[in-house]
Amino acid sequence: GQSYVDVTGVLAALEDILPEELQSGNIVRLGSLGSLYTTYKTIPGETEEDVNANNIVEARIRFRPDKELLSEVNNGAKFEKVAPLTNSGS
């Protein structure tokens, strides 16, 4: 199995490459876990000529799980109704 040091090293390397890859618009595949990709929050322009890079106000990172991972999570999930939380503040 993988040691803690190995896993930590992989995560550190991933942290180094993720920003550049996502800024470039690349999809980052995480093996059988799924993939990370970038979407953008934009503001509309009045005309086609008004639309440019300044309309992009924020980049967002999305995760798309692998179908098998999602299926495994859903098949093992058990849902039940619980009592609502009560506010115990003053």
Tab-separated table of C-alpha atoms in Angstrom:
chain	number	residue	atom	x	y	z
A	1	GLY	CA	0.000	0.000	0.000
A	2	GLN	CA	0.917	3.646	-0.227
A	3	SER	CA	2.560	5.291	2.728
A	4	TYR	CA	1.473	8.623	4.185
A	5	VAL	CA	4.602	10.263	2.749
A	6	ASP	CA	3.806	8.980	-0.765
A	7	VAL	CA	0.232	10.233	-0.620
A	8	THR	CA	1.335	13.595	0.783
A	9	GLY	CA	3.881	13.926	-2.027
A	10	VAL	CA	1.273	13.241	-4.685
A	11	LEU	CA	-1.109	15.793	-3.169
A	12	ALA	CA	1.663	18.418	-2.985
A	13	ALA	CA	2.494	17.842	-6.659
A	14	LEU	CA	-1.188	18.106	-7.549
A	15	GLU	CA	-1.433	21.428	-5.691
A	16	ASP	CA	1.490	22.710	-7.773
A	17	ILE	CA	0.005	21.832	-11.170
A	18	LEU	CA	-3.726	22.383	-10.603
A	19	PRO	CA	-3.841	26.199	-10.825
A	20	GLU	CA	-1.920	26.394	-14.099
A	21	GLU	CA	-3.806	23.512	-15.725
A	22	LEU	CA	-7.216	24.861	-14.704
A	23	GLN	CA	-6.293	28.439	-15.706
A	24	SER	CA	-5.406	27.047	-19.134
A	25	GLY	CA	-8.875	25.542	-19.423
A	26	ASN	CA	-7.629	21.964	-19.191
A	27	ILE	CA	-9.592	19.147	-17.605
A	28	VAL	CA	-7.565	17.508	-14.831
A	29	ARG	CA	-8.367	13.815	-14.625
A	30	LEU	CA	-7.942	12.165	-11.223
A	31	GLY	CA	-7.882	8.570	-12.397
A	32	SER	CA	-10.981	6.624	-11.427
A	33	LEU	CA	-12.094	9.345	-8.980
A	34	GLY	CA	-13.279	11.777	-11.639
A	35	SER	CA	-12.089	15.082	-13.044
A	36	LEU	CA	-11.742	18.759	-12.190
A	37	TYR	CA	-12.625	21.440	-14.716
A	38	THR	CA	-13.181	25.189	-14.836
A	39	THR	CA	-16.381	27.113	-15.478
A	40	TYR	CA	-16.755	30.880	-15.522
A	41	LYS	CA	-19.227	33.320	-14.014
A	42	THR	CA	-19.854	36.090	-16.523
A	43	ILE	CA	-21.869	39.250	-16.869
A	44	PRO	CA	-23.814	39.827	-20.104
A	45	GLY	CA	-23.018	42.537	-22.615
A	46	GLU	CA	-25.574	44.718	-24.370
A	47	THR	CA	-24.197	43.874	-27.821
A	48	GLU	CA	-21.797	41.301	-29.278
A	49	GLU	CA	-19.121	43.999	-29.444
A	50	ASP	CA	-19.509	44.592	-25.678
A	51	VAL	CA	-18.527	41.001	-24.855
A	52	ASN	CA	-14.855	40.424	-24.077
A	53	ALA	CA	-12.606	38.992	-21.371
A	54	ASN	CA	-13.732	41.733	-18.976
A	55	ASN	CA	-17.159	40.045	-18.843
A	56	ILE	CA	-15.615	37.120	-16.957
A	57	VAL	CA	-15.887	37.967	-13.270
A	58	GLU	CA	-14.911	34.680	-11.636
A	59	ALA	CA	-13.478	31.273	-12.434
A	60	ARG	CA	-15.055	28.337	-10.622
A	61	ILE	CA	-13.693	24.837	-10.163
A	62	ARG	CA	-16.076	21.929	-10.622
A	63	PHE	CA	-15.626	18.239	-9.851
A	64	ARG	CA	-17.256	15.572	-11.984
A	65	PRO	CA	-17.103	12.180	-10.254
A	66	ASP	CA	-16.406	9.031	-12.221
A	67	LYS	CA	-19.630	7.113	-12.946
A	68	GLU	CA	-18.447	4.056	-11.022
A	69	LEU	CA	-17.511	6.127	-7.957
A	70	LEU	CA	-20.874	7.890	-8.003
A	71	SER	CA	-22.697	4.584	-8.416
A	72	GLU	CA	-20.758	3.019	-5.550
A	73	VAL	CA	-21.563	5.943	-3.249
A	74	ASN	CA	-25.252	5.867	-4.193
A	75	ASN	CA	-25.534	2.086	-3.821
A	76	GLY	CA	-24.054	2.223	-0.320
A	77	ALA	CA	-25.986	5.275	0.850
A	78	LYS	CA	-28.786	4.944	3.375
A	79	PHE	CA	-31.093	7.885	3.906
A	80	GLU	CA	-33.310	8.508	6.879
A	81	LYS	CA	-35.371	11.369	8.204
A	82	VAL	CA	-33.985	12.962	11.349
A	83	ALA	CA	-35.450	15.438	13.790
A	84	PRO	CA	-34.747	19.086	12.927
A	85	LEU	CA	-31.999	20.884	14.810
A	86	THR	CA	-33.270	23.145	17.554
A	87	ASN	CA	-31.838	26.579	18.188
A	88	SER	CA	-30.456	26.549	21.731
A	89	GLY	CA	-29.236	30.179	21.543
A	90	SER	CA	-30.504	33.011	23.683
